[in-house]
């Protein structure tokens, strides 16, 4: 009902607007920053001049900057913009939280521009509208979400001062939903493809209204999860309030995007809070400047499809023991076991599937493609899920345990291919994604079924993704491939 009423309101508001004149007026000019163009320009110059040393040779693909009033967060935000200044971008996707308007999914401003005292920043109409089409169930244009919001606007004068000509894609994210974060990350990965002129800019402050020391301790935990590129740990830490960012939903999206793109380098350029500028340390707000990059400027990183290092026989055996223990403990007690793994390789973040068979017949198969936590935890969780959450089967019972065999598929990082000609049947697992529909087949499916490549892809589309069988031939359909290290108890 909430979504229905929301969409009806959107239609009424949107019907009064025209696509050709969608210039968003500023909300906080004269409040968060000066409404006078010269004063605003000078204030940004002063902020950037006052920063400490900043690395300027990074090919930055994701950045985080705060969005409070410039006297408070500006000294931190300046680090972000100084670090990206030597990069070349045609499109900057600016993602922020919705502070005033709760809603489901995301809201994308589809065309026109955003106005500041320094002029109008144009929207990348083609990118924005292509993104809207990627997932019509979760991606919308909700004008009222932008009516009072400042998260995107506060970043724009910095962008205008940093780059002479750039287009933006303004996105506001609503209620916390890991599925929406994943879907937006995958849609962005699909649309960006091989482009190297797109920046994902996340607008977010950190902890709100704690004492100075408490805020710093909480922010340290938050930044640690970001530096580990651990979306699961980060999201759950914010939900439990052990960590705090007003933009934790956009940041979660950025962390998943970083995993999809193989981005492994994270630098926290600056962290401070309002107590450092105002002097009042009784009730502060935290700010951070963070960049993510794969390369240095002037270099090009080869596609790394292998992901983490090869598993040793001992490590595979340990994962099989974890899967077996998790399966039996959950079936008998209803709870997953608390486990730890000292092996550094098993603590790397990596995706995995766990497959259960009974007398040689499939009994359950669930996986996590991207990997949102340590590999050993992923295997534990997927073993439990395969036994209890596969919608094709009833939950595994205790009487069946002696007849259940386990197989684990540890996945490389998925990457997008241009078309089906780049898919090697039997070697590659494939993910198909189009319009919010997604399906996956593991590499071993081809050998088990004897399908040709066309049959494999057609069944993937129709059986797993709910798409027309020939959707894989459509240029708008994204195809991702990965490899799998497959091992079993028998």
Short mmCIF file of C-alpha atoms in Angstrom, two decimals:
data_model
loop_
_atom_site.label_atom_id
_atom_site.label_comp_id
_atom_site.label_asym_id
_atom_site.label_seq_id
_atom_site.Cartn_x
_atom_site.Cartn_y
_atom_site.Cartn_z
CA UNK A 1 0.00 0.00 0.00
CA UNK A 2 2.83 2.42 0.89
CA UNK A 3 4.52 1.94 -2.48
CA UNK A 4 1.19 2.24 -4.37
CA UNK A 5 0.33 5.56 -2.67
CA UNK A 6 3.88 6.78 -3.25
CA UNK A 7 3.78 6.01 -6.96
CA UNK A 8 0.37 7.68 -7.34
CA UNK A 9 1.79 10.79 -5.72
CA UNK A 10 4.78 10.63 -8.04
CA UNK A 11 2.54 10.45 -11.09
CA UNK A 12 0.55 13.50 -9.94
CA UNK A 13 3.68 15.53 -9.27
CA UNK A 14 5.49 14.35 -12.38
CA UNK A 15 2.53 15.11 -14.65
CA UNK A 16 3.02 18.81 -13.96
CA UNK A 17 6.66 18.74 -15.15
CA UNK A 18 8.14 18.57 -18.61
CA UNK A 19 11.17 16.54 -19.55
CA UNK A 20 12.75 19.49 -21.30
CA UNK A 21 12.93 21.84 -18.28
CA UNK A 22 14.06 19.78 -15.30
CA UNK A 23 16.53 22.07 -13.56
CA UNK A 24 16.69 21.33 -9.85
CA UNK A 25 16.97 24.53 -7.81
CA UNK A 26 19.35 24.47 -4.81
CA UNK A 27 17.93 23.71 -1.37
CA UNK A 28 20.72 24.80 0.97
CA UNK A 29 22.56 27.63 -0.81
CA UNK A 30 22.96 30.38 1.76
CA UNK A 31 22.83 27.79 4.54
CA UNK A 32 25.29 24.94 4.09
CA UNK A 33 27.42 27.08 1.78
CA UNK A 34 27.46 30.64 0.48
CA UNK A 35 24.82 31.70 -2.05
CA UNK A 36 27.22 34.28 -3.45
CA UNK A 37 29.15 32.78 -6.38
CA UNK A 38 32.44 34.54 -5.65
CA UNK A 39 32.32 33.83 -1.92
CA UNK A 40 31.50 30.20 -2.64
CA UNK A 41 34.34 29.86 -5.13
CA UNK A 42 36.80 31.50 -2.77
CA UNK A 43 35.71 29.32 0.16
CA UNK A 44 36.39 26.13 -1.81
CA UNK A 45 39.79 27.45 -2.88
CA UNK A 46 40.62 28.14 0.76
CA UNK A 47 39.48 24.71 1.88
CA UNK A 48 41.59 22.92 -0.73
CA UNK A 49 44.60 25.11 0.01
CA UNK A 50 44.43 24.12 3.68
CA UNK A 51 44.54 20.34 3.12
CA UNK A 52 47.55 18.24 4.00
CA UNK A 53 49.39 16.04 1.46
CA UNK A 54 47.01 14.17 -0.86
CA UNK A 55 47.90 11.41 -3.37
CA UNK A 56 47.11 12.76 -6.82
CA UNK A 57 48.35 9.86 -8.97
CA UNK A 58 45.46 7.45 -8.25
CA UNK A 59 42.96 6.43 -10.94
CA UNK A 60 40.03 6.86 -8.58
CA UNK A 61 36.91 4.85 -9.39
CA UNK A 62 34.95 5.36 -6.15
CA UNK A 63 35.14 8.23 -3.67
CA UNK A 64 33.38 9.15 -0.42
CA UNK A 65 32.91 12.75 0.70
CA UNK A 66 30.84 14.30 3.53
CA UNK A 67 27.87 16.61 2.97
CA UNK A 68 27.45 18.88 6.01
CA UNK A 69 27.84 22.63 6.09
CA UNK A 70 31.15 23.69 4.57
CA UNK A 71 32.54 25.20 7.81
CA UNK A 72 32.19 21.75 9.41
CA UNK A 73 32.74 19.09 6.72
CA UNK A 74 34.41 21.21 4.04
CA UNK A 75 37.97 20.72 5.39
CA UNK A 76 37.49 16.95 5.01
CA UNK A 77 35.60 17.01 1.71
CA UNK A 78 38.41 19.05 0.16
CA UNK A 79 40.72 16.02 0.45
CA UNK A 80 38.45 13.96 -1.80
CA UNK A 81 38.24 16.56 -4.53
CA UNK A 82 41.93 17.36 -4.46
CA UNK A 83 42.73 13.65 -4.83
CA UNK A 84 40.50 13.17 -7.89
CA UNK A 85 41.40 16.44 -9.60
CA UNK A 86 43.90 14.92 -12.07
CA UNK A 87 41.44 12.24 -13.19
CA UNK A 88 39.31 12.63 -16.29
CA UNK A 89 35.60 11.88 -15.94
CA UNK A 90 32.73 12.45 -18.32
CA UNK A 91 30.12 11.09 -15.91
CA UNK A 92 29.98 11.19 -12.12
CA UNK A 93 27.31 9.06 -10.45
CA UNK A 94 26.49 10.87 -7.21
CA UNK A 95 24.73 8.62 -4.71
CA UNK A 96 23.37 9.86 -1.40
CA UNK A 97 20.89 8.88 1.30
CA UNK A 98 17.37 10.27 1.57
CA UNK A 99 17.32 12.18 4.86
CA UNK A 100 13.72 13.36 4.82
CA UNK A 101 11.63 11.03 2.66
CA UNK A 102 11.46 7.28 3.44
CA UNK A 103 10.85 5.09 0.40
CA UNK A 104 11.71 1.73 -1.11
CA UNK A 105 14.31 1.31 -3.84
CA UNK A 106 16.18 4.23 -5.40
CA UNK A 107 15.22 7.51 -7.04
CA UNK A 108 17.16 8.67 -10.11
CA UNK A 109 16.91 12.22 -11.50
CA UNK A 110 16.46 11.41 -15.20
CA UNK A 111 17.54 14.50 -17.12
CA UNK A 112 18.06 18.26 -17.03
CA UNK A 113 20.47 19.53 -14.38
CA UNK A 114 21.13 20.68 -10.82
CA UNK A 115 21.66 24.36 -10.18
CA UNK A 116 24.12 25.90 -7.71
CA UNK A 117 25.38 29.50 -7.38
CA UNK A 118 28.20 28.46 -9.74
CA UNK A 119 25.83 27.43 -12.53
CA UNK A 120 23.99 24.30 -13.70
CA UNK A 121 25.56 20.84 -13.56
CA UNK A 122 23.99 18.85 -16.43
CA UNK A 123 22.63 15.35 -15.92
CA UNK A 124 23.93 12.55 -18.14
CA UNK A 125 20.48 11.91 -19.60
CA UNK A 126 21.41 8.77 -21.51
CA UNK A 127 23.06 7.09 -18.52
CA UNK A 128 20.30 8.07 -16.09
CA UNK A 129 17.51 6.83 -18.30
CA UNK A 130 19.36 3.62 -19.17
CA UNK A 131 19.78 2.99 -15.46
CA UNK A 132 16.06 3.52 -14.86
CA UNK A 133 15.33 0.81 -17.43
CA UNK A 134 17.67 -1.68 -15.75
CA UNK A 135 15.21 -2.44 -12.94
CA UNK A 136 11.71 -1.02 -13.24
CA UNK A 137 10.65 -2.57 -9.92
CA UNK A 138 13.27 -0.85 -7.75
CA UNK A 139 14.59 2.08 -9.81
CA UNK A 140 12.23 5.07 -10.10
CA UNK A 141 12.13 8.82 -10.50
CA UNK A 142 10.43 10.19 -7.38
CA UNK A 143 10.64 14.00 -7.58
CA UNK A 144 9.54 14.65 -4.01
CA UNK A 145 12.52 12.71 -2.65
CA UNK A 146 14.76 15.51 -3.96
CA UNK A 147 12.61 18.43 -2.75
CA UNK A 148 14.40 19.03 0.58
CA UNK A 149 17.48 16.85 0.15
CA UNK A 150 21.01 18.26 0.45
CA UNK A 151 23.20 15.14 0.14
CA UNK A 152 23.81 15.46 -3.59
CA UNK A 153 23.66 19.24 -3.80
CA UNK A 154 26.46 19.88 -1.28
CA UNK A 155 28.93 17.95 -3.45
CA UNK A 156 28.21 19.88 -6.64
CA UNK A 157 30.08 23.17 -6.06
CA UNK A 158 33.21 21.13 -5.30
CA UNK A 159 32.71 19.22 -8.56
CA UNK A 160 32.18 22.46 -10.48
CA UNK A 161 35.41 23.87 -9.13
CA UNK A 162 37.35 20.65 -9.76
CA UNK A 163 36.22 19.87 -13.33
CA UNK A 164 35.47 22.25 -16.17
CA UNK A 165 32.91 19.98 -17.79
CA UNK A 166 31.25 16.97 -16.26
CA UNK A 167 27.81 15.33 -16.23
CA UNK A 168 26.18 13.78 -13.18
CA UNK A 169 23.72 10.99 -12.47
CA UNK A 170 21.95 11.98 -9.20
CA UNK A 171 20.70 9.01 -7.16
CA UNK A 172 19.04 8.93 -3.75
CA UNK A 173 18.66 5.62 -1.93
CA UNK A 174 15.81 4.79 0.42
CA UNK A 175 15.14 2.07 2.99
CA UNK A 176 18.06 -0.24 3.83
CA UNK A 177 17.80 -3.34 1.65
CA UNK A 178 20.92 -5.37 0.73
CA UNK A 179 19.15 -6.65 -2.38
CA UNK A 180 18.69 -3.11 -3.71
CA UNK A 181 22.35 -2.35 -2.97
CA UNK A 182 23.40 -5.42 -4.94
CA UNK A 183 21.03 -4.68 -7.82
CA UNK A 184 22.22 -1.09 -8.16
CA UNK A 185 25.89 -2.15 -7.98
CA UNK A 186 25.37 -4.74 -10.70
CA UNK A 187 23.40 -2.33 -12.88
CA UNK A 188 26.16 0.28 -12.59
CA UNK A 189 28.79 -2.33 -13.38
CA UNK A 190 26.81 -3.37 -16.46
CA UNK A 191 26.30 0.17 -17.79
CA UNK A 192 29.85 1.32 -17.10
CA UNK A 193 31.34 -1.78 -18.71
CA UNK A 194 34.81 -0.98 -20.05
CA UNK A 195 34.45 2.79 -19.64
CA UNK A 196 37.20 4.41 -17.59
CA UNK A 197 35.64 7.89 -17.42
CA UNK A 198 33.01 7.25 -14.73
CA UNK A 199 33.33 8.02 -11.01
CA UNK A 200 31.03 6.68 -8.31
CA UNK A 201 30.83 9.47 -5.71
CA UNK A 202 29.19 8.58 -2.39
CA UNK A 203 27.88 11.43 -0.26
CA UNK A 204 27.79 10.53 3.43
CA UNK A 205 28.60 11.79 6.89
CA UNK A 206 29.58 9.42 9.70
CA UNK A 207 28.48 9.08 13.35
CA UNK A 208 25.95 11.62 14.60
CA UNK A 209 25.77 13.37 17.97
CA UNK A 210 28.03 11.28 20.20
CA UNK A 211 30.79 12.64 22.38
CA UNK A 212 34.11 13.26 20.66
CA UNK A 213 35.84 10.09 21.91
CA UNK A 214 32.85 7.79 21.32
CA UNK A 215 32.42 9.18 17.80
CA UNK A 216 36.08 8.57 16.96
CA UNK A 217 35.93 4.98 18.24
CA UNK A 218 32.75 4.24 16.28
CA UNK A 219 34.11 5.87 13.12
CA UNK A 220 37.30 3.80 13.39
CA UNK A 221 35.25 0.57 13.24
CA UNK A 222 33.27 1.92 10.29
CA UNK A 223 36.36 2.90 8.32
CA UNK A 224 37.97 -0.46 9.04
CA UNK A 225 35.01 -2.28 7.41
CA UNK A 226 35.21 0.09 4.44
CA UNK A 227 38.95 -0.51 4.04
CA UNK A 228 38.34 -4.25 4.14
CA UNK A 229 35.76 -3.83 1.33
CA UNK A 230 33.41 -5.99 3.38
CA UNK A 231 29.81 -5.02 2.48
CA UNK A 232 28.20 -7.60 4.76
CA UNK A 233 30.21 -6.59 7.83
CA UNK A 234 29.66 -2.92 7.03
CA UNK A 235 25.89 -3.22 6.44
CA UNK A 236 25.28 -5.35 9.53
CA UNK A 237 27.47 -3.06 11.64
CA UNK A 238 25.29 -0.10 10.69
CA UNK A 239 22.04 -1.99 11.25
CA UNK A 240 23.23 -2.99 14.73
CA UNK A 241 24.39 0.62 15.37
CA UNK A 242 27.95 -0.48 16.17
CA UNK A 243 28.90 1.61 13.13
CA UNK A 244 27.12 4.66 11.80
CA UNK A 245 26.95 6.48 8.48
CA UNK A 246 23.85 8.30 7.30
CA UNK A 247 24.77 7.06 3.81
CA UNK A 248 25.51 3.46 4.76
CA UNK A 249 23.14 2.16 2.08
CA UNK A 250 25.03 4.02 -0.71
CA UNK A 251 28.36 2.97 0.81
CA UNK A 252 27.24 -0.67 0.91
CA UNK A 253 26.42 -0.34 -2.79
CA UNK A 254 29.89 1.09 -3.42
CA UNK A 255 31.56 -1.80 -1.59
CA UNK A 256 29.67 -4.37 -3.67
CA UNK A 257 30.53 -2.40 -6.81
CA UNK A 258 34.20 -2.43 -5.78
CA UNK A 259 34.09 -6.22 -5.47
CA UNK A 260 32.46 -6.56 -8.88
CA UNK A 261 35.14 -4.38 -10.48
CA UNK A 262 38.03 -6.01 -8.68
CA UNK A 263 38.98 -2.78 -6.91
CA UNK A 264 41.26 -3.66 -4.00
CA UNK A 265 42.93 -0.39 -2.97
CA UNK A 266 41.27 1.87 -0.41
CA UNK A 267 42.78 4.94 1.20
CA UNK A 268 41.28 6.99 4.00
CA UNK A 269 42.60 10.44 3.19
CA UNK A 270 41.12 12.28 6.14
CA UNK A 271 38.84 11.68 9.11
CA UNK A 272 37.65 14.36 11.51
CA UNK A 273 34.45 15.54 13.14
CA UNK A 274 32.62 18.75 13.86
CA UNK A 275 34.36 18.99 17.22
CA UNK A 276 37.64 19.60 15.40
CA UNK A 277 36.27 22.73 13.74
CA UNK A 278 33.65 24.04 16.16
CA UNK A 279 35.47 23.22 19.40
CA UNK A 280 32.29 21.70 20.87
CA UNK A 281 33.18 18.07 21.55
CA UNK A 282 30.07 17.14 23.52
CA UNK A 283 27.92 16.28 20.50
CA UNK A 284 29.76 15.82 17.22
CA UNK A 285 29.23 14.57 13.66
CA UNK A 286 31.94 12.55 11.92
CA UNK A 287 33.29 13.10 8.40
CA UNK A 288 35.60 11.10 6.16
CA UNK A 289 37.33 11.36 2.81
CA UNK A 290 37.97 7.96 1.17
CA UNK A 291 39.10 6.88 -2.30
CA UNK A 292 39.05 3.47 -4.03
CA UNK A 293 41.34 2.74 -6.96
CA UNK A 294 42.77 -0.16 -8.98
CA UNK A 295 45.59 1.59 -10.83
CA UNK A 296 47.83 4.60 -10.85
CA UNK A 297 47.10 7.23 -13.48
CA UNK A 298 48.60 6.27 -16.80
CA UNK A 299 48.44 2.50 -16.17
CA UNK A 300 45.84 -0.05 -17.11
CA UNK A 301 45.11 -3.05 -14.93
CA UNK A 302 44.54 -6.31 -16.78
CA UNK A 303 41.27 -8.11 -16.13
CA UNK A 304 41.81 -10.38 -13.14
CA UNK A 305 39.35 -13.22 -13.47
CA UNK A 306 41.10 -15.56 -11.13
CA UNK A 307 40.18 -13.80 -7.91
CA UNK A 308 41.94 -15.07 -4.79
CA UNK A 309 44.75 -17.63 -4.71
CA UNK A 310 44.36 -21.35 -5.34
CA UNK A 311 43.08 -23.45 -2.45
CA UNK A 312 45.40 -26.14 -1.12
CA UNK A 313 44.13 -29.68 -0.48
CA UNK A 314 44.21 -28.97 3.26
CA UNK A 315 42.14 -25.80 2.81
CA UNK A 316 39.58 -27.64 0.69
CA UNK A 317 39.34 -30.35 3.32
CA UNK A 318 38.81 -27.73 6.02
CA UNK A 319 35.99 -26.12 4.03
CA UNK A 320 34.31 -29.51 3.54
CA UNK A 321 34.50 -30.12 7.30
CA UNK A 322 32.97 -26.69 7.94
CA UNK A 323 30.16 -27.37 5.47
CA UNK A 324 29.44 -30.82 6.97
CA UNK A 325 29.49 -29.52 10.54
CA UNK A 326 27.25 -26.58 9.61
CA UNK A 327 24.78 -28.81 7.80
CA UNK A 328 24.45 -31.34 10.60
CA UNK A 329 24.42 -28.78 13.42
CA UNK A 330 21.70 -26.74 11.76
CA UNK A 331 19.49 -29.70 10.84
CA UNK A 332 19.71 -31.08 14.40
CA UNK A 333 19.50 -27.83 16.39
CA UNK A 334 18.07 -25.18 14.07
CA UNK A 335 21.14 -23.01 14.58
CA UNK A 336 24.32 -22.51 12.56
CA UNK A 337 27.51 -23.20 14.53
CA UNK A 338 29.88 -20.47 15.65
CA UNK A 339 33.13 -21.16 13.83
CA UNK A 340 36.50 -19.56 13.23
CA UNK A 341 39.28 -20.27 10.75
CA UNK A 342 42.88 -19.25 11.34
CA UNK A 343 43.99 -19.91 7.76
CA UNK A 344 44.48 -16.52 6.05
CA UNK A 345 43.29 -17.91 2.70
CA UNK A 346 39.95 -18.98 4.20
CA UNK A 347 39.49 -15.47 5.59
CA UNK A 348 39.62 -13.85 2.16
CA UNK A 349 36.32 -12.55 0.81
CA UNK A 350 35.10 -14.85 -1.94
CA UNK A 351 31.86 -16.26 -3.30
CA UNK A 352 30.88 -19.92 -3.05
CA UNK A 353 28.05 -22.36 -3.70
CA UNK A 354 27.24 -25.45 -1.65
CA UNK A 355 25.46 -28.29 -3.43
CA UNK A 356 23.73 -31.16 -1.64
CA UNK A 357 22.95 -34.47 -3.36
CA UNK A 358 21.14 -37.55 -2.09
CA UNK A 359 21.91 -40.83 -3.82
CA UNK A 360 23.30 -38.82 -6.73
CA UNK A 361 20.19 -36.60 -7.08
CA UNK A 362 20.18 -32.86 -6.37
CA UNK A 363 18.81 -32.09 -2.89
CA UNK A 364 19.65 -28.39 -2.60
CA UNK A 365 22.02 -25.76 -3.98
CA UNK A 366 22.45 -22.20 -2.75
CA UNK A 367 25.34 -19.78 -3.23
CA UNK A 368 26.66 -16.27 -2.84
CA UNK A 369 28.15 -15.14 -6.14
CA UNK A 370 30.11 -12.09 -5.07
CA UNK A 371 31.11 -13.05 -1.54
CA UNK A 372 30.27 -10.65 1.27
CA UNK A 373 32.38 -12.12 4.05
CA UNK A 374 35.25 -14.52 4.74
CA UNK A 375 35.16 -17.65 2.57
CA UNK A 376 34.75 -19.99 5.53
CA UNK A 377 31.68 -18.06 6.72
CA UNK A 378 30.22 -18.07 3.21
CA UNK A 379 30.59 -21.86 3.05
CA UNK A 380 28.95 -22.25 6.46
CA UNK A 381 26.03 -19.99 5.54
CA UNK A 382 25.51 -21.57 2.12
CA UNK A 383 25.52 -25.09 3.58
CA UNK A 384 22.75 -24.04 5.95
CA UNK A 385 20.87 -22.28 3.15
CA UNK A 386 21.14 -25.25 0.78
CA UNK A 387 19.58 -27.46 3.44
CA UNK A 388 16.77 -25.12 4.37
CA UNK A 389 16.15 -22.34 1.85
CA UNK A 390 16.23 -23.84 -1.65
CA UNK A 391 12.62 -23.22 -2.79
CA UNK A 392 12.70 -26.34 -4.98
CA UNK A 393 13.00 -28.68 -2.02
CA UNK A 394 11.66 -29.24 1.49
CA UNK A 395 14.20 -28.74 4.29
CA UNK A 396 16.67 -31.56 4.88
CA UNK A 397 15.72 -33.77 7.85
CA UNK A 398 17.98 -35.48 10.39
CA UNK A 399 17.09 -38.90 8.96
CA UNK A 400 18.54 -37.86 5.59
CA UNK A 401 21.93 -36.66 6.81
CA UNK A 402 23.69 -40.00 6.37
CA UNK A 403 22.67 -40.02 2.69
CA UNK A 404 23.62 -36.41 1.88
CA UNK A 405 26.83 -35.70 -0.04
CA UNK A 406 28.41 -32.23 -0.16
CA UNK A 407 30.04 -30.37 -3.03
CA UNK A 408 31.57 -26.90 -2.76
CA UNK A 409 32.20 -24.51 -5.65
CA UNK A 410 34.51 -21.62 -4.73
CA UNK A 411 34.02 -18.87 -7.29
CA UNK A 412 36.37 -16.42 -8.93
CA UNK A 413 35.29 -12.81 -9.16
CA UNK A 414 32.68 -12.39 -11.95
CA UNK A 415 33.48 -10.05 -14.81
CA UNK A 416 31.42 -8.93 -17.75
CA UNK A 417 32.04 -10.26 -21.25
CA UNK A 418 31.16 -8.56 -24.50
CA UNK A 419 29.02 -11.38 -25.87
CA UNK A 420 28.49 -15.15 -25.81
CA UNK A 421 31.51 -15.79 -28.04
CA UNK A 422 33.76 -15.11 -25.01
CA UNK A 423 32.06 -17.81 -22.92
CA UNK A 424 33.93 -21.12 -22.69
CA UNK A 425 31.44 -23.86 -22.00
CA UNK A 426 32.52 -26.10 -19.14
CA UNK A 427 35.09 -23.60 -17.90
CA UNK A 428 32.87 -20.61 -17.22
CA UNK A 429 29.91 -20.22 -14.97
CA UNK A 430 27.58 -17.55 -16.34
CA UNK A 431 25.38 -14.85 -14.80
CA UNK A 432 22.70 -13.28 -16.98
CA UNK A 433 21.18 -9.95 -15.92
CA UNK A 434 18.58 -7.77 -17.59
CA UNK A 435 15.85 -5.45 -16.33
CA UNK A 436 16.03 -6.62 -12.71
CA UNK A 437 16.01 -10.30 -13.72
CA UNK A 438 19.07 -12.38 -12.89
CA UNK A 439 20.09 -16.02 -13.08
CA UNK A 440 23.25 -18.07 -12.68
CA UNK A 441 24.54 -21.46 -13.79
CA UNK A 442 27.72 -22.97 -12.34
CA UNK A 443 30.35 -24.23 -14.82
CA UNK A 444 29.58 -27.87 -14.07
CA UNK A 445 25.99 -27.52 -15.31
CA UNK A 446 27.20 -27.80 -18.90
CA UNK A 447 28.93 -31.13 -18.25
CA UNK A 448 26.05 -32.51 -16.19
CA UNK A 449 23.42 -31.72 -18.84
CA UNK A 450 25.38 -32.12 -22.08
CA UNK A 451 23.84 -28.90 -23.39
CA UNK A 452 25.33 -26.94 -26.24
CA UNK A 453 26.29 -23.32 -25.52
CA UNK A 454 23.01 -22.11 -27.04
CA UNK A 455 20.99 -24.56 -24.96
CA UNK A 456 22.98 -23.63 -21.84
CA UNK A 457 22.33 -19.90 -22.29
CA UNK A 458 18.69 -20.35 -23.33
CA UNK A 459 17.96 -22.48 -20.27
CA UNK A 460 19.80 -19.98 -18.07
CA UNK A 461 17.59 -17.17 -19.35
CA UNK A 462 14.27 -19.02 -19.17
CA UNK A 463 14.79 -21.40 -16.25
CA UNK A 464 16.86 -19.27 -13.87
CA UNK A 465 16.25 -15.62 -14.79
CA UNK A 466 12.63 -15.68 -15.99
CA UNK A 467 13.65 -14.08 -19.29
CA UNK A 468 12.84 -15.10 -22.87
CA UNK A 469 15.11 -17.99 -23.94
CA UNK A 470 16.92 -15.84 -26.49
CA UNK A 471 17.46 -12.86 -24.14
CA UNK A 472 21.19 -13.65 -24.05
CA UNK A 473 21.43 -12.48 -27.66
CA UNK A 474 20.13 -9.00 -26.74
CA UNK A 475 22.95 -6.40 -26.44
CA UNK A 476 21.12 -4.91 -23.43
CA UNK A 477 21.46 -8.18 -21.53
CA UNK A 478 24.60 -8.36 -19.40
CA UNK A 479 26.61 -11.58 -19.38
CA UNK A 480 29.14 -12.16 -16.59
CA UNK A 481 31.49 -15.14 -16.37
CA UNK A 482 33.42 -16.73 -13.54
CA UNK A 483 35.34 -19.91 -12.88
CA UNK A 484 34.86 -22.35 -10.03
CA UNK A 485 37.15 -24.54 -7.99
CA UNK A 486 34.86 -27.53 -7.40
CA UNK A 487 35.54 -30.22 -4.80
CA UNK A 488 33.43 -32.73 -2.92
CA UNK A 489 33.48 -35.23 -0.08
CA UNK A 490 33.36 -38.07 -2.61
#
